[in-house]
Structures are given as C-alpha cells and as structure tokens.
CSV table of C-alpha atoms in Angstrom, one decimal:
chain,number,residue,atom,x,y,z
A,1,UNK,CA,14.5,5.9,-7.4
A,2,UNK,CA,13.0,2.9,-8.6
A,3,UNK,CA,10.3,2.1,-10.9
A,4,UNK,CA,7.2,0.1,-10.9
A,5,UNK,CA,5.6,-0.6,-14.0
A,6,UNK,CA,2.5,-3.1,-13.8
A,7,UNK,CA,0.3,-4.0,-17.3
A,8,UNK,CA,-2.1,-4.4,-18.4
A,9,UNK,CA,-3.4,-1.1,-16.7
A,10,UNK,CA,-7.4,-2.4,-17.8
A,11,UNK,CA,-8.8,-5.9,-18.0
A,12,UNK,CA,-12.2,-7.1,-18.8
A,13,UNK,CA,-12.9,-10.5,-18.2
A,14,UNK,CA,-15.6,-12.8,-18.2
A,15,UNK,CA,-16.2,-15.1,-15.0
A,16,UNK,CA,-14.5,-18.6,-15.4
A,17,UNK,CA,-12.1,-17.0,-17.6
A,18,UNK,CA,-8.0,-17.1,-16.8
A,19,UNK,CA,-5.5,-14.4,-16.7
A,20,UNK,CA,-2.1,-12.4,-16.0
A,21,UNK,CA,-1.0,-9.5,-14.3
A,22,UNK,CA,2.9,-8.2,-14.6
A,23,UNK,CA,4.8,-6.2,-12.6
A,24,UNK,CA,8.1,-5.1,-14.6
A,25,UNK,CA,10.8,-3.3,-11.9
A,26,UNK,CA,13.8,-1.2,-12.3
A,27,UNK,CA,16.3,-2.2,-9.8
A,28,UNK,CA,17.0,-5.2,-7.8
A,29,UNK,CA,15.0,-5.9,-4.8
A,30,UNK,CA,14.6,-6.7,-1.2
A,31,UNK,CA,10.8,-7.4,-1.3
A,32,UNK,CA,7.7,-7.4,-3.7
A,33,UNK,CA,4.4,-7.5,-2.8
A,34,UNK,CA,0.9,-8.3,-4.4
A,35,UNK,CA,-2.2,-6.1,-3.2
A,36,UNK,CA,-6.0,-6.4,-4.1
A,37,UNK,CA,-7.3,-3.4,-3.3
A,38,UNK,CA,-11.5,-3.8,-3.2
A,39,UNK,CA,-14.0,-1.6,-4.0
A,40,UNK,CA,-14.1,-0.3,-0.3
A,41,UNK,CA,-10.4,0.8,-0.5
A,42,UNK,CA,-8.6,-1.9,1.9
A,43,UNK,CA,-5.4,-3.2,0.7
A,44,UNK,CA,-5.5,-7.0,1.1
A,45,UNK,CA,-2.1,-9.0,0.9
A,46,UNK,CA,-2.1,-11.7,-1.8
A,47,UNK,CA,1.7,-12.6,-1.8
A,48,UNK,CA,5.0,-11.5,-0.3
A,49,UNK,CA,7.0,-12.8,-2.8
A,50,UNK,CA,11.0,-11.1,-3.5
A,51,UNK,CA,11.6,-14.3,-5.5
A,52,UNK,CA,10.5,-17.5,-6.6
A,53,UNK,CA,6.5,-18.7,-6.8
A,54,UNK,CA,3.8,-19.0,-4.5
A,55,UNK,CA,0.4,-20.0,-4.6
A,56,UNK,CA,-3.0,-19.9,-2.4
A,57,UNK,CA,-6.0,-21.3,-4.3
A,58,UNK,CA,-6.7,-20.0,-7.5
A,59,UNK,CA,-4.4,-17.5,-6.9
A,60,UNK,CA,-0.6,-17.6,-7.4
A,61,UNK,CA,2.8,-15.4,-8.1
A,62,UNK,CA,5.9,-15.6,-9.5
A,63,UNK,CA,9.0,-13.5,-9.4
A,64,UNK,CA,12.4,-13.7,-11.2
A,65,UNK,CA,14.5,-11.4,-9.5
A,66,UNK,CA,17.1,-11.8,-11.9
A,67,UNK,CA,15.1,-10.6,-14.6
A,68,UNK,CA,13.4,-8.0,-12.8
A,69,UNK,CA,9.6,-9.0,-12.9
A,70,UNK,CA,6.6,-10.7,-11.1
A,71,UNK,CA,3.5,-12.2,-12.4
A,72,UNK,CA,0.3,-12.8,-10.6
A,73,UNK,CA,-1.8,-15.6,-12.0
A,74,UNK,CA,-5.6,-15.7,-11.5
A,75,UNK,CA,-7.2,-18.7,-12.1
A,76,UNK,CA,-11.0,-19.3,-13.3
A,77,UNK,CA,-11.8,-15.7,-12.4
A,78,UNK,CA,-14.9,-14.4,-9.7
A,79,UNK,CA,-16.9,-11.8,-9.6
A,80,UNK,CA,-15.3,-10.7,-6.3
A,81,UNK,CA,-11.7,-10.8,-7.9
A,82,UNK,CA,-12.7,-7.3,-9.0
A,83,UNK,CA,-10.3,-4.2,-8.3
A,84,UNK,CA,-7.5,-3.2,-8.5
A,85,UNK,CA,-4.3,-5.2,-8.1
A,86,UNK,CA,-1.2,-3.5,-6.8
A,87,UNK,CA,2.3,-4.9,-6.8
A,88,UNK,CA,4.8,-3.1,-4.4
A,89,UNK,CA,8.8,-3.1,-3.5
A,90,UNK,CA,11.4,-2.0,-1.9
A,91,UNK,CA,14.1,-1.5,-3.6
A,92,UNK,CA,17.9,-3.3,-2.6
A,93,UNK,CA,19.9,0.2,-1.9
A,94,UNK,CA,16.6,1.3,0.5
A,95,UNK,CA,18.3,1.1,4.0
A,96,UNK,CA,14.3,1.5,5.4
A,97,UNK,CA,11.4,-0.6,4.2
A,98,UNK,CA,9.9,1.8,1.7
A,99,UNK,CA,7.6,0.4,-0.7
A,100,UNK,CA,7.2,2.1,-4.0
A,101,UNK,CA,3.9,0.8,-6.0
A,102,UNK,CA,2.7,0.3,-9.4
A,103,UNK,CA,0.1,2.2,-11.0
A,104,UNK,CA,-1.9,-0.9,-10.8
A,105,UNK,CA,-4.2,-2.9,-12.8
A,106,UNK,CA,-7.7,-2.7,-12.7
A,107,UNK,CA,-9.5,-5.9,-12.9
A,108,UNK,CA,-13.4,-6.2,-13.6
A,109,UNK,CA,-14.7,-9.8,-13.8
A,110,UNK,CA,-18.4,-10.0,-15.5
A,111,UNK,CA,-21.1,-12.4,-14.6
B,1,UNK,CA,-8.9,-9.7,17.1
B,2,UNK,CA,-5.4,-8.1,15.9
B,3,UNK,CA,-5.1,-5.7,13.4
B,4,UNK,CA,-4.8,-1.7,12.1
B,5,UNK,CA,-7.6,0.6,12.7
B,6,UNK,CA,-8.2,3.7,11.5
B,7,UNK,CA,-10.3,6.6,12.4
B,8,UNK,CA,-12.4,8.3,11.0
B,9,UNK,CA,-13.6,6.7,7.6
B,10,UNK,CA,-14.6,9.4,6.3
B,11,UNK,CA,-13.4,13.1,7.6
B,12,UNK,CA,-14.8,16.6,6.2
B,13,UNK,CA,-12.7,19.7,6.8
B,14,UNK,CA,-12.5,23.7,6.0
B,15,UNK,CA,-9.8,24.9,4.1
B,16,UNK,CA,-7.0,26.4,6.6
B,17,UNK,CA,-7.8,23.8,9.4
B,18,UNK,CA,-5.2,21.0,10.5
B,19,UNK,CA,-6.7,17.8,10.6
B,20,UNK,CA,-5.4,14.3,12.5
B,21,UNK,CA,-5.8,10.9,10.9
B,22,UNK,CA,-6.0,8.5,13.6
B,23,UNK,CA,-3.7,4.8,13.4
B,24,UNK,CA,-3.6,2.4,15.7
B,25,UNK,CA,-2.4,-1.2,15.6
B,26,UNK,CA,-2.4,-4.2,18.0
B,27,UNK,CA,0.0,-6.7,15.7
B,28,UNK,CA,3.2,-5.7,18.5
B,29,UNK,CA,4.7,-4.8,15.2
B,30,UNK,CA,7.8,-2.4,15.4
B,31,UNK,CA,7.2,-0.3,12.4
B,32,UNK,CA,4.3,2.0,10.9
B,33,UNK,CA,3.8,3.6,7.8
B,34,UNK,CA,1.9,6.8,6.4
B,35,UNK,CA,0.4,6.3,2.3
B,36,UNK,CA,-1.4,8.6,0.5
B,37,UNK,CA,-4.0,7.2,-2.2
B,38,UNK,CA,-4.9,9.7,-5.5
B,39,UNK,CA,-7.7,8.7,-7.6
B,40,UNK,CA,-6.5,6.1,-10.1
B,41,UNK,CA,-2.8,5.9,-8.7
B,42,UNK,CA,-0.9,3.9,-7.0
B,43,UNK,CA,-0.1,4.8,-3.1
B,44,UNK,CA,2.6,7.5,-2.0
B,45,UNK,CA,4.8,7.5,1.1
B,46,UNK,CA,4.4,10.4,3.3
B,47,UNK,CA,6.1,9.3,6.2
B,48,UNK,CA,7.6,5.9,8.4
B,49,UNK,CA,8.6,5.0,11.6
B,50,UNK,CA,10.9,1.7,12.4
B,51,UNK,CA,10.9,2.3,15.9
B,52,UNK,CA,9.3,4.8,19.3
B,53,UNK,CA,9.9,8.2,19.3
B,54,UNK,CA,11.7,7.8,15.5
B,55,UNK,CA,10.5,8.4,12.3
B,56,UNK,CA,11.7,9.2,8.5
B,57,UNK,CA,10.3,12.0,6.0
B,58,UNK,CA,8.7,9.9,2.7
B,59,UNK,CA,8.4,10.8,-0.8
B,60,UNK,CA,6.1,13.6,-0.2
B,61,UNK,CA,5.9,14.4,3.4
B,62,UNK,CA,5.8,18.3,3.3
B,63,UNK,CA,2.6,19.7,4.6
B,64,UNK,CA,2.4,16.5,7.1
B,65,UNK,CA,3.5,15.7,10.4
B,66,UNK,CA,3.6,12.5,12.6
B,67,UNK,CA,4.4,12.0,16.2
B,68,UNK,CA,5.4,8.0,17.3
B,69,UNK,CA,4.8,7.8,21.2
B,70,UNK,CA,3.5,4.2,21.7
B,71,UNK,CA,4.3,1.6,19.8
B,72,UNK,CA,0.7,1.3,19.0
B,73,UNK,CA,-0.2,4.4,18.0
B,74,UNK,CA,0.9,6.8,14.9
B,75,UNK,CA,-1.1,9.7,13.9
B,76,UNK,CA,-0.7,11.6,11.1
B,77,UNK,CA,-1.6,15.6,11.0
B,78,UNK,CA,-2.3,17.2,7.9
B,79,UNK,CA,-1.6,20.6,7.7
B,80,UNK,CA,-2.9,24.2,6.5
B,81,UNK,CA,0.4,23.9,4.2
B,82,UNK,CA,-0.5,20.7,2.4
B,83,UNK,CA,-0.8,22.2,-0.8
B,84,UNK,CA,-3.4,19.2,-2.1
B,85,UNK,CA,-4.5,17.8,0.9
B,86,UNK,CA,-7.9,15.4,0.0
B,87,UNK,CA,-6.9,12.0,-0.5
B,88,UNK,CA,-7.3,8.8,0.7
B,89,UNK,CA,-5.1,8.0,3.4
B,90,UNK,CA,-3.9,4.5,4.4
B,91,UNK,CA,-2.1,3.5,7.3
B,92,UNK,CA,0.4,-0.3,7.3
B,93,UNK,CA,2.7,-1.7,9.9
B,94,UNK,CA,5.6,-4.3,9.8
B,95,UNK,CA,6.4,-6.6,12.4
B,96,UNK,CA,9.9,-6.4,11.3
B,97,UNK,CA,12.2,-3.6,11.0
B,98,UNK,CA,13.9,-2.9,7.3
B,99,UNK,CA,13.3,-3.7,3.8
B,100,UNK,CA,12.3,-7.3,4.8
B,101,UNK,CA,9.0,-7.1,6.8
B,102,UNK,CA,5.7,-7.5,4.9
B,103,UNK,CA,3.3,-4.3,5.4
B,104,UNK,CA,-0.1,-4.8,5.9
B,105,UNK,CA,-2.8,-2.2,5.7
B,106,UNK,CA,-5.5,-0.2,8.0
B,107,UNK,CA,-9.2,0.3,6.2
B,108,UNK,CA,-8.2,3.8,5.2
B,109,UNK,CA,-9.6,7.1,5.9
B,110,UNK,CA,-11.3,9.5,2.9
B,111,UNK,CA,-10.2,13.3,3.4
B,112,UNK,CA,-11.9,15.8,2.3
B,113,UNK,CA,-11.2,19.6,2.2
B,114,UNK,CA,-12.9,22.4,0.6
C-alpha cells in the first residue's frame, strides 16, 4: 500500500518564529489532507489539498503531485499552533476513500 | 449546529467484555469512517461505509464490528477478540462517496481495558 512519510517528526519553536512541515508520499494520489490534531485529541482540517496551494491566514499548503510531496507552511507561529500535524491520502488505485496517515509531526511553540 | 459526535469520551471496561463506541453525524453525509489512534502514531482504518446497510473491512478490522442502519448513525463494537483493544478511537464522515470527499472528524472516544 502506500506510504506516508512526514518530517520533521519534532519541532521546537519559539513564538513569532516561521516554519515547514513535509509530507513525502509513495504513490500518486486522489486526495491529501492536512490535520492539527490538539492536545484534546480532535482532528481539525487545515487543507484538502491533492494538488496545487492553498492558504487561510498564517497558514498555507502546497502539493506537487507530480513529485509526490506536500508542504504545510506556518507563518509567525502561536502558542495554540501546538500538536501534532497530520497529513493524510488516499492513494490513486484505492477504489474507496481510505486515508492512510503519516506519523506526524509534533509541533510545540514556546512563549 | 452540524457535526460528528461521539459518545462516550472516555469509556472503562473489564477484560472479556464487548464494548460499543457510539457515532453519530448530522452533516447528510453518505459515508463514515472507523480510525483507531495509538500513542504517538498516526491513525488506523478499522472499518468504512460509503453507503446504508454497506460497509468495507479496513486495515485492521479483526476483533471489531460495525453495523450501518441510518445514515446517521455508525457504531463500532469492540470485541473480547481484539487482541489490543485500548486506544483512542475516532470517528469521520464524507459528504461524498470515493476517494474524493474530504473526511472530517468526531471528538474521539479514549478506551480503556484492563
């Protein structure tokens, strides 16, 4: 099946500061999805994003399906941009909508 | 207000007992999912339904069952066979059918068996 590879798995940060997440994929794909998960467990949508770029407020995501990868782009960081960001997708061959994750990467801003 | 809800939050159970994770949504979406969430991983596909009274096995859905009689409503059973079974469980639904509909996500429900 496909694979989801997402890096870093860690980052530190402190508030104001900029950064990028990447999701690396296997296969092509019929849709990719960008998840903050907070520290209460919910799964908040950032992005639905199979190709091209997207962006709400500091926030915004690329994806080159060609080259098999999607970046998430955080902007002057927050405290509450904390967690853990997942991307997801379901892979092209899939006849259902199954999304396979990433491990994640695990974001803590400091004050 | 429209959305996925899940009951309970949190749900204690003996060792040897089945167990049902409540999922409900009022999006009118078609299709509902089943995840299952391990500390410091990524979530799992246990089982998925595009439509009523139909639904697909997941990457690891032995040891779980699912019943889909309403639209609204898909619960999940965990059973005596799960080998593993405390997790976090998170239900999603899709208003459309396929590998094109964007999932969104229930609050979760926290399993634990001892």
């Amino acid at each position: 099946g496909i694979q989801v590879e997402q890096s870093p798995p860690d980052l530190i940060l402190q508030e104001g500061a900029n950064s990028t997440l990447r999701c690396n994929f296997s296969d092509s794909v019929n849709n990719l999805q960008w998840f903050h998960q907070n520290p209460w467990g919910q799964l908040i949508n950032l992005f639905y994003i199979p190709s091209g770029t997207k962006q709400n407020g500091r926030l915004s995501a690329t994806t080159v399906a060609t080259e098999r990868y999607s970046l998430l782009y955080i902007s002057s960081s927050q405290t509450t941009d904390s967690g853990v960001y997942f991307c997801a997708v379901v892979a092209w061959e899939t006849s259902g909508s199954r999304l396979t994750f990433g491990e994640g990467t695990q974001l803590t801003v400091n004050p | 207000d429209g959305g996925i809800t899940q009951s309970p939050k949190y749900l204690f159970r003996k060792e040897g007992q089945n167990v049902t994770l409540s999922c409900e949504q009022n999006l009118n979406h078609d299709a509902m999912y089943w995840y299952r969430q391990d500390p410091g991983q990524g979530l799992r596909l246990i089982y998925y339904s595009q439509i009523v009274n139909d639904f697909q096995k997941g990457d690891i859905a032995e040891g779980y069952s699912v019943s889909r009689e309403k639209k609204e409503s898909f619960p999940l059973t965990v059973t005596s066979a799960q080998k593993n079974p405390t997790a976090f469980y998170l239900c999603a639904s899709s208003g459309r059918q396929g590998a094109l509909g964007e999932q969104y996500f229930g609050p979760g429900t926290r399993l634990t068996v001892t």
